[in-house]
Coordinates of C-alpha atoms and ligand atoms in Angstrom, one line a residue:
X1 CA 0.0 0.0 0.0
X2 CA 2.7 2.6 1.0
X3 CA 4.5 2.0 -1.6
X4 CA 1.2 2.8 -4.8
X5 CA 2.5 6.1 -5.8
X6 CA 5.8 5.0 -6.8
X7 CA 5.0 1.8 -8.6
X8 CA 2.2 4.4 -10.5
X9 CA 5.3 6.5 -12.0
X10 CA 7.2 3.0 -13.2
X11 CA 4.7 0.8 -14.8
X12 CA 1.0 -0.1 -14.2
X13 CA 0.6 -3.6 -14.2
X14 CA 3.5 -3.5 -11.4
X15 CA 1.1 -1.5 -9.4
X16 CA -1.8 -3.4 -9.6
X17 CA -0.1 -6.8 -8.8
X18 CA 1.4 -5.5 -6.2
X19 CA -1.9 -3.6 -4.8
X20 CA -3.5 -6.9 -4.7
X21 CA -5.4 -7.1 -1.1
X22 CA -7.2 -9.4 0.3
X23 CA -10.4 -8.6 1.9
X24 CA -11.9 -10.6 4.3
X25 CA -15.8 -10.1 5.3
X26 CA -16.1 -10.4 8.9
X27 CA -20.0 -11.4 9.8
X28 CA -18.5 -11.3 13.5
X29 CA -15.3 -10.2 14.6
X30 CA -13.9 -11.2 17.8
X31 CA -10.0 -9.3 18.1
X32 CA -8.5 -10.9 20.9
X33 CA -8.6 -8.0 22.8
X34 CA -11.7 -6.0 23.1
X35 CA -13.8 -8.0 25.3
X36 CA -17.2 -7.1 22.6
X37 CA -17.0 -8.6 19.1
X38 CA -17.8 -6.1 16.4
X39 CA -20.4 -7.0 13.6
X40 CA -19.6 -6.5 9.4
X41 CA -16.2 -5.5 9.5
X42 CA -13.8 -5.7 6.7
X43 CA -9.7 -6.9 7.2
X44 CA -7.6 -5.9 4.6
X45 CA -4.6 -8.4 4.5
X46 CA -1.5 -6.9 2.0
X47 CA 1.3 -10.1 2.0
X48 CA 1.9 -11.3 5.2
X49 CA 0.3 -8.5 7.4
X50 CA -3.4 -7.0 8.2
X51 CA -3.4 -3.3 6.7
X52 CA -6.9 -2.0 8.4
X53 CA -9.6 -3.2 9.8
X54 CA -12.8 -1.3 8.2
X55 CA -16.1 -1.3 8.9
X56 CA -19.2 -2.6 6.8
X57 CA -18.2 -4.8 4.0
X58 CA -15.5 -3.0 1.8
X59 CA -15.6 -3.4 -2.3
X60 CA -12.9 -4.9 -3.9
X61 CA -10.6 -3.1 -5.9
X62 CA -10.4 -4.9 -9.6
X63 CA -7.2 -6.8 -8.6
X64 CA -8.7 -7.5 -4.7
X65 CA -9.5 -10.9 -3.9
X66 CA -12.4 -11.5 -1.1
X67 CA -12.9 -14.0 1.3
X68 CA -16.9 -14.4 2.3
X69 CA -17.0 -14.6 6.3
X70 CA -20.1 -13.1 6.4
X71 CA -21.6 -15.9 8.4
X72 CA -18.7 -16.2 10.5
X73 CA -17.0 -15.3 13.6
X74 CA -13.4 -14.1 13.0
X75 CA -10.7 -14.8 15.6
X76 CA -7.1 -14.2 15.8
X77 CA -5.0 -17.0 15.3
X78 CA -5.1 -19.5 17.9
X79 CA -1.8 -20.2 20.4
X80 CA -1.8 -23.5 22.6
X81 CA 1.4 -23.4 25.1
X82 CA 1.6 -26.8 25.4
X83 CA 2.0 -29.3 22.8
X84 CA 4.4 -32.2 21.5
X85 CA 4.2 -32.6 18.2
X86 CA 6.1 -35.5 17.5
X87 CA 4.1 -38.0 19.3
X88 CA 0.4 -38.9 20.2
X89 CA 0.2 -41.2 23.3
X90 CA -1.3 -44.8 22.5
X91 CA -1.1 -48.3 24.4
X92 CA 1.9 -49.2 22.3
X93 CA 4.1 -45.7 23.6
X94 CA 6.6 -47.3 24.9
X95 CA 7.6 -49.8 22.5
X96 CA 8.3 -46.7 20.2
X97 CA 11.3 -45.8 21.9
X98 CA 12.6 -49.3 20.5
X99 CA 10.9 -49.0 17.1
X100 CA 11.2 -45.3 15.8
X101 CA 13.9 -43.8 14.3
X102 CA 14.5 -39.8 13.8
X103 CA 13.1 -39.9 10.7
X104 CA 9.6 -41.7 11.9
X105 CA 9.4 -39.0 14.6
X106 CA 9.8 -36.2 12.2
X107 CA 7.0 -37.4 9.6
X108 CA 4.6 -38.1 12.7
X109 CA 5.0 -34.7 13.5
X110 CA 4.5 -33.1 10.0
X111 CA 1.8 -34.8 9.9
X112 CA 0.5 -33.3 13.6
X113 CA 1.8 -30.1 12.7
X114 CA -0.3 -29.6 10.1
X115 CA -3.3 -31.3 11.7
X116 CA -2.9 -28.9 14.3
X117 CA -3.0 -25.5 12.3
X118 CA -6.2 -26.7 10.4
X119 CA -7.8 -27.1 13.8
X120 CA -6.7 -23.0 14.1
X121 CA -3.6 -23.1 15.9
X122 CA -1.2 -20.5 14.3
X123 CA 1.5 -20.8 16.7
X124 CA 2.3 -23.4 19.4
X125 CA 4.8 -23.7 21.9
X126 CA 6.7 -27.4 21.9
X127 CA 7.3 -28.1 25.5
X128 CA 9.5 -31.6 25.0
X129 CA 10.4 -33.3 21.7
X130 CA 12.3 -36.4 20.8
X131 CA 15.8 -36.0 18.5
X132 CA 15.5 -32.5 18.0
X133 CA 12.4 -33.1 15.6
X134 CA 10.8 -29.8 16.6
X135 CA 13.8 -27.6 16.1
X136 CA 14.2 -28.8 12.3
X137 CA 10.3 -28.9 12.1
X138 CA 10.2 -25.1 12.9
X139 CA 12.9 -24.2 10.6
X140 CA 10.9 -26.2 7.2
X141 CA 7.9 -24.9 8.3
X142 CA 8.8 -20.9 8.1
X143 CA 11.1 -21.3 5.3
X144 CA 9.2 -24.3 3.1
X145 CA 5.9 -25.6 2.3
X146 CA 5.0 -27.5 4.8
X147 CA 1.8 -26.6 6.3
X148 CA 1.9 -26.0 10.1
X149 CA 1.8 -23.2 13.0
X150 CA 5.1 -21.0 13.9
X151 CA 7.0 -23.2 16.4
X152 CA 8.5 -22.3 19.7
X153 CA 10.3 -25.2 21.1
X154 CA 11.9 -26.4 24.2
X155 CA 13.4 -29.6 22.0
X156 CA 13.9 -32.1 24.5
X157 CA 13.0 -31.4 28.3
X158 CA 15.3 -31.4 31.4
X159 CA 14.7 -33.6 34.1
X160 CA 16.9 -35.2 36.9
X161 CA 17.8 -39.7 36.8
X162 CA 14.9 -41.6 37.1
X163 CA 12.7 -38.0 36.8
X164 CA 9.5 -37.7 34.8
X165 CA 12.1 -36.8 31.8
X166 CA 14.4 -39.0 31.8
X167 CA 14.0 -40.8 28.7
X168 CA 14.8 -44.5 29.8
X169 CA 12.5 -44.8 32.8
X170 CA 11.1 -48.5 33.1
X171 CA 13.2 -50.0 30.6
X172 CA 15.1 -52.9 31.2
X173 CA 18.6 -52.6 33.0
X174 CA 20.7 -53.5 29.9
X175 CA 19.6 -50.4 27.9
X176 CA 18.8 -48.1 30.5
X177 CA 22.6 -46.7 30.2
X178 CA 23.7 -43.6 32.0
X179 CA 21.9 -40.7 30.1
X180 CA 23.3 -37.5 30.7
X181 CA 22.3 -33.5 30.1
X182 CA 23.0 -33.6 26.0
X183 CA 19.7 -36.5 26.7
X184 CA 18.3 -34.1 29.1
X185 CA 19.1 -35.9 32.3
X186 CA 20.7 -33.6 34.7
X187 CA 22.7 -33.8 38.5
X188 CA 24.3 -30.9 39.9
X189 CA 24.8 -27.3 39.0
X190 CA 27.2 -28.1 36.0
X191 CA 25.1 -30.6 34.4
X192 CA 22.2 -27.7 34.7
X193 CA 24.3 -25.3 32.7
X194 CA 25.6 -27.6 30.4
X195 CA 22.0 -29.0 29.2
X196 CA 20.6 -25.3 29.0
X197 CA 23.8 -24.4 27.0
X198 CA 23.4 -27.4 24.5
X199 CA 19.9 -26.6 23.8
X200 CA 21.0 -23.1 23.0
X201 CA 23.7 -24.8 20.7
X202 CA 20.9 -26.6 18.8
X203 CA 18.9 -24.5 18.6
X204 CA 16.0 -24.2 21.3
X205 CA 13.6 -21.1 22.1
X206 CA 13.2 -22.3 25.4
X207 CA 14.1 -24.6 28.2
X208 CA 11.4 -27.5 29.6
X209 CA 11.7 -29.2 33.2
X210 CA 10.2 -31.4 34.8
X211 CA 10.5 -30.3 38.2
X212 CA 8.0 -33.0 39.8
X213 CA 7.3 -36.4 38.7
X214 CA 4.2 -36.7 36.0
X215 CA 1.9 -39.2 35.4
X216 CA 3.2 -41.2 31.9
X217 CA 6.6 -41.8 33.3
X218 CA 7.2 -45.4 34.2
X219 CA 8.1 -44.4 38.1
X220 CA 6.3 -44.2 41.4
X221 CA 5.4 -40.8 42.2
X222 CA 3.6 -38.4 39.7
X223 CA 4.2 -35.5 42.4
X224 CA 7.4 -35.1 44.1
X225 CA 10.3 -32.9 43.7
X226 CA 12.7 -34.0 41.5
X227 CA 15.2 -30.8 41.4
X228 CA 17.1 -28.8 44.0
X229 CA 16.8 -24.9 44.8
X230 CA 20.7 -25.1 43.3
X231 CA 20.0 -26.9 40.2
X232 CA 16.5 -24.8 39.3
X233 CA 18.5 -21.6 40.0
X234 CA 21.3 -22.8 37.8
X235 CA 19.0 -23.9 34.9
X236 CA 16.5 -20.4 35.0
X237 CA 20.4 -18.2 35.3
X238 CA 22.0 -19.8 32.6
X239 CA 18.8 -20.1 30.5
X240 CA 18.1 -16.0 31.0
X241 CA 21.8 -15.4 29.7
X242 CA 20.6 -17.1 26.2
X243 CA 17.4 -15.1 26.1
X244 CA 15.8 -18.3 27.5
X245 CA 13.0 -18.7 29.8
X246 CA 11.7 -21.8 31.6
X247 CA 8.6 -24.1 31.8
X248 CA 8.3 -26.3 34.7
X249 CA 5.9 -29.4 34.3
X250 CA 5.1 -29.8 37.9
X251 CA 2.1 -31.5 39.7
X252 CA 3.3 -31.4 43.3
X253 CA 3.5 -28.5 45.7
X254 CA 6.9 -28.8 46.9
X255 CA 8.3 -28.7 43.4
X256 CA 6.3 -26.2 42.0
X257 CA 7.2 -24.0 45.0
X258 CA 11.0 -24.1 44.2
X259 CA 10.5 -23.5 40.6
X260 CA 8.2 -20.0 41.0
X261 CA 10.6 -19.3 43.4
X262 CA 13.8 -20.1 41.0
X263 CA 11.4 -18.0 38.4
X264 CA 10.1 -20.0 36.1
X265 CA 7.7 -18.6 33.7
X266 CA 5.2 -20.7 33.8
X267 CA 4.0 -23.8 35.3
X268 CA 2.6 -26.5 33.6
X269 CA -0.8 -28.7 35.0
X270 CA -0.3 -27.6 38.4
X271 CA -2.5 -30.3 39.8
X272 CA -1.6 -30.0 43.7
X273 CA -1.4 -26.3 43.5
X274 CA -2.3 -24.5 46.9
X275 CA -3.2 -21.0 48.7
X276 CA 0.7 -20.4 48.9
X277 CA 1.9 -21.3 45.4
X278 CA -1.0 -19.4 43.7
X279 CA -0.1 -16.5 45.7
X280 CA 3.6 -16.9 44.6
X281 CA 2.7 -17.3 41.2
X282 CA 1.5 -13.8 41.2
X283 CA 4.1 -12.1 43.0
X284 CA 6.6 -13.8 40.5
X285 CA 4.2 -12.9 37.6
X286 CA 4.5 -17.1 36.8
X287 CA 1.6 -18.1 34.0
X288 CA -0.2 -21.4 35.1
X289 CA -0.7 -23.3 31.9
X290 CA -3.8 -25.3 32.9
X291 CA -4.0 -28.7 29.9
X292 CA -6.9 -29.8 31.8
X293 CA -7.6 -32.0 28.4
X294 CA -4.7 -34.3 29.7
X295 CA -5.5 -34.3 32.8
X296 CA -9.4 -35.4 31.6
X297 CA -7.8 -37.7 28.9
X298 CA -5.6 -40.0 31.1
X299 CA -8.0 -40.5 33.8
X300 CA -10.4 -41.5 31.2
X301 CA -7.7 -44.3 30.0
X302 CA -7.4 -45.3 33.3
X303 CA -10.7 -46.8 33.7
X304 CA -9.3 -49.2 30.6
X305 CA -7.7 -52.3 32.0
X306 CA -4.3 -52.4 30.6
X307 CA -4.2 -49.5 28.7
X308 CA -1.5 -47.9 31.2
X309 CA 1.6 -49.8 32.8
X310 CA 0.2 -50.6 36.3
X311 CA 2.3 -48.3 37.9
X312 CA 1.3 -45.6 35.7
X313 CA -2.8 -46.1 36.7
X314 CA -3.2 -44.9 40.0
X315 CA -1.7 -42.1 39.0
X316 CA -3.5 -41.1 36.0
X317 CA -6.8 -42.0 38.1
X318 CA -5.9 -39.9 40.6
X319 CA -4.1 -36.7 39.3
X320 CA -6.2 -36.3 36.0
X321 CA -9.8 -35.1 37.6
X322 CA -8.1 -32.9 39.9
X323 CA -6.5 -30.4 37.7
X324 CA -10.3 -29.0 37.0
X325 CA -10.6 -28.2 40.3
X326 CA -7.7 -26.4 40.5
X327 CA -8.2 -24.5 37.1
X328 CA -11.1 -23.5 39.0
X329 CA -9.6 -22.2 41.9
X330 CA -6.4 -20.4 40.0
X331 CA -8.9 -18.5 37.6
X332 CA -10.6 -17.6 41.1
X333 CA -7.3 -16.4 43.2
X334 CA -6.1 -14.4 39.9
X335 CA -3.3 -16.8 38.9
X336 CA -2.5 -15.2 34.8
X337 CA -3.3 -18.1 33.2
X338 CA -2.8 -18.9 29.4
X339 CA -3.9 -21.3 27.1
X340 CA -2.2 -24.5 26.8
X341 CA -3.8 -28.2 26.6
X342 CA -0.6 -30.8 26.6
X343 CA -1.8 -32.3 23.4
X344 CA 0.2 -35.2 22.3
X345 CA -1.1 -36.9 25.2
X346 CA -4.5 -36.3 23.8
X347 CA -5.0 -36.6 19.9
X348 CA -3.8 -33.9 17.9
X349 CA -6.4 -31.2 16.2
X350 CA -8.6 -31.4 19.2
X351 CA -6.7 -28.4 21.4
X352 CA -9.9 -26.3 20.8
X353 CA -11.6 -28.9 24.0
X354 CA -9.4 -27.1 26.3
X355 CA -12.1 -24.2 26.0
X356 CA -15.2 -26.1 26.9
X357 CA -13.3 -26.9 30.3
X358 CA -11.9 -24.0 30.9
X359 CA -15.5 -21.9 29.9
X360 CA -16.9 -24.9 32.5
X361 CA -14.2 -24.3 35.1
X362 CA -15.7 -20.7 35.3
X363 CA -13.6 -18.6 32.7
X364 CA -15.9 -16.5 30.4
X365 CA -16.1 -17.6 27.4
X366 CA -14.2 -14.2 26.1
X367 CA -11.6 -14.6 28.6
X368 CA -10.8 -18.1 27.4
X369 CA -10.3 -16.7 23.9
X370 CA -8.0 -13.8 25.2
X371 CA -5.8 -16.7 26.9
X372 CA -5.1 -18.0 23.3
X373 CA -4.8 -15.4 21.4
X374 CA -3.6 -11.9 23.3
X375 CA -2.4 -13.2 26.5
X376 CA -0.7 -16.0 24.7
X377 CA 1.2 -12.9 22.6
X378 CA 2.5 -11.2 25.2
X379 CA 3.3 -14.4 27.3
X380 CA 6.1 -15.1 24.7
X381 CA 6.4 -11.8 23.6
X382 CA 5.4 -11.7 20.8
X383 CA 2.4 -9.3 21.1
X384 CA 3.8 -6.7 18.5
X385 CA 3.2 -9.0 15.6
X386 CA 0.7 -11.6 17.0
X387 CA -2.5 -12.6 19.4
X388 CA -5.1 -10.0 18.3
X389 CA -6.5 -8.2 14.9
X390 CA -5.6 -5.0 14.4
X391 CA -3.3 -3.0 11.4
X392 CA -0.2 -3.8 11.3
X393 CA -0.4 -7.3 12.6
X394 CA 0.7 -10.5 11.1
X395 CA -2.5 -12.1 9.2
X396 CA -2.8 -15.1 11.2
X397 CA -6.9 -15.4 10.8
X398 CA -9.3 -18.6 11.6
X399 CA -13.4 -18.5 11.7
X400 CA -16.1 -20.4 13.4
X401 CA -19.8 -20.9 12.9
X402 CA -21.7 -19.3 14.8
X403 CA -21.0 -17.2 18.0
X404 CA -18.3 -19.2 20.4
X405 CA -19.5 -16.2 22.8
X406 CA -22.7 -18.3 23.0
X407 CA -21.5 -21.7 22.5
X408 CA -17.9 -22.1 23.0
X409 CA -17.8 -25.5 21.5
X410 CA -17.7 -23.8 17.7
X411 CA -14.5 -22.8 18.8
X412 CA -13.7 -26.9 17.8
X413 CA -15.2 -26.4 14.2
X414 CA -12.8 -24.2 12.3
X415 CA -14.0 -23.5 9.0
X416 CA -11.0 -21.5 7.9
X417 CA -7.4 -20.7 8.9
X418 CA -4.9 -18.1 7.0
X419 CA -1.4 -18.0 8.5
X420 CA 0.9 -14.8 7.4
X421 CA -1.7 -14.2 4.6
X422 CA -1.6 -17.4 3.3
X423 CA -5.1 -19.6 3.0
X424 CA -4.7 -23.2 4.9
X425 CA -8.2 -24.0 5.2
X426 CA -11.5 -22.7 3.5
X427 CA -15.0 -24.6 4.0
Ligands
LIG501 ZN1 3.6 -32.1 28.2

């Protein structure tokens, strides 16, 4: 647009190609910050980037294209926090560690990937990966043809031996071996700076713990701590002097205490989380990333006799239902929470769930939206370009049928997703 006048002087058809926008009809427009949709609005989109929003339904210059979303609701680009895209959990998961190979992993999760943006995830934040998968996967899909959201990953997680992430738990002496932190298995302040440092090498965005023990890990206890105050402090220091921040998985209270305190940036499930941790949480300004989608998914499993290892049951019976409660109680204490739903454990394409639970854990239905698209944004700073509609902004662009204000369950029938201008989806 900026540049019309000058293409003018040199040559017509130049101009006209280049002047081509695209105009989207908005029936409903939700921006991911106002909390009131607007009705009949017009966004312009030039390239990669939304140029105005304007209001009524604009007329299209003779070289505009236009999109009909005149009996749609118009969101921003969806964000979930909490994915893995290189996996999907099934009764066979842990024979895959003896059956995959890189390559496997990293077709899997092309295939997820793009599975996930046509469910109207733009951008998704990859908290644990196997071989790196993620890091390579992020760097085809901005600079190829691959369809799939932006990617910010953790690569492979950081846990201590025998933790939730260490990545031989339950196999069979002979091959456990003595992973060490290039595997993600850290002991001791130098093994803490060395992982964080390696991830940096290879390319990571952020840095994953698991600073209590989880319920899919072949080990006893799904809740206690697994790190020190020492090795925490070491991991969030050495992670903040790469630009790096930290997620902590953590379902028990001791563990999740040390890692607000350590300053984490957000924590993950939460399931145990009490009065004291919440109120830390705000003072530290830590985001509580609720997945209440895995936490409802494996306790659903565990009613299935021999779907889990048996040491894995009781703890999937027992931790999944409780995370609801305590979504409840964070949205209520004014814990900043943001949208994230662990998927990977639950099938891929079906994030949008997580705001049916969260909408019946008490968030408004607006406010859930917010979580993924705004709050998300500034969560990983990346608010300039993304999370909301507005001039200026990168076109990432999905609709619904409908009115999600209404019934937030449209928000799990996307009818169409543009990423940086680019159509994915149109029904
Ligand atoms: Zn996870």
């Amino acid at each position: 647009m900026k540049s019309r006048a000058n293409l003018l002087y040199c040559c017509a058809f130049l101009a006209a190609a280049a002047d081509a926008d695209t105009l989207l009809h908005a029936g409903r427009l939700i921006d991911g910050v106002s909390d009131r949709p607007r009705a009949e609005v017009t966004i312009r989109v030039d390239g990669d980037r939304i140029i105005a929003i304007e209001r009524g339904f604009a007329s299209p210059g003779a070289t505009d294209t236009v999109i009909d979303l005149k009996d749609k609701t118009v969101l921003p680009g969806l964000m979930d926090m909490h994915v893995h895209l290189t996996g999907e959990y099934s009764q066979d998961d842990r024979l895959n560690d003896f059956i995959m190979n890189e390559a496997d992993y990293a077709f899997d999760a092309a295939k997820y990937a793009k599975r996930t943006l046509e469910a109207g995830f733009t951008v998704v934040r990859n908290l644990g990966d196997s071989f790196n998968v993620t890091i390579a996967l992020r760097q085809a899909i901005d600079s190829s043809d691959i369809p799939g959201p932006r990617i910010i990953t953790a690569a492979k997680g950081l846990s201590s031996t025998g933790g939730h992430g260490d990545p031989t738990n339950g196999w069979a002496n002979h091959l456990k071996g003595d992973p060490g932190p290039i595997e993600g298995v850290v002991n001791g302040v130098e093994d803490a700076r060395k992982a964080v440092r390696q991830r940096y090498k290879d390319g990571a965005d952020w840095i994953k713990i698991t600073a209590t023990g989880g319920v899919l890990s072949v080990a006893k206890s799904g809740q206690n701590p697994q790190f020190t105050d020492e090795e925490l402090r070491a991991i969030v220091d050495t992670a903040a002097d790469y630009g790096m921040r930290v997620a902590a998985h953590a379902h028990g209270t001791e563990g999740m205490k040390r890692a607000v305190i350590a300053g984490v940036a957000s924590v993950e499930h939460g399931t145990y989380m009490d009065a004291e941790v919440m109120r830390l949480m705000k003072e530290h300004g830590t985001y509580y990333v609720p997945t209440i989608m895995a936490g409802n998914w494996v306790a659903e499993q565990a009613k299935v006799d021999g779907f889990f290892p048996e040491l894995v049951r009781p703890k999937a019976a027992s931790i999944g239902p409780l995370i609801r409660e305590t979504f409840a109680q964070a949205y209520k204490a004014g814990v900043p929470i943001v949208f994230g739903t662990d998927t990977g454990v639950s099938a891929h394409g079906d994030n949008a769930q997580e705001f049916v639970l969260m909408v019946e854990g008490g968030m408004p239905p607006m406010e859930a939206l917010q979580s993924a698209t705004s709050v998300a944004a500034e969560f990983l700073d990346i608010d300039d370009t993304h999370g909301s509609l507005e001039a200026g902004k990168q076109a990432d662009i999905i609709a619904v049928p409908g009115n999600p204000l209404d019934d937030i369950r449209q928000m799990e029938n996307v009818t169409f997703v543009m990423k940086s201008g680019r159509t994915y989806k149109q029904l």
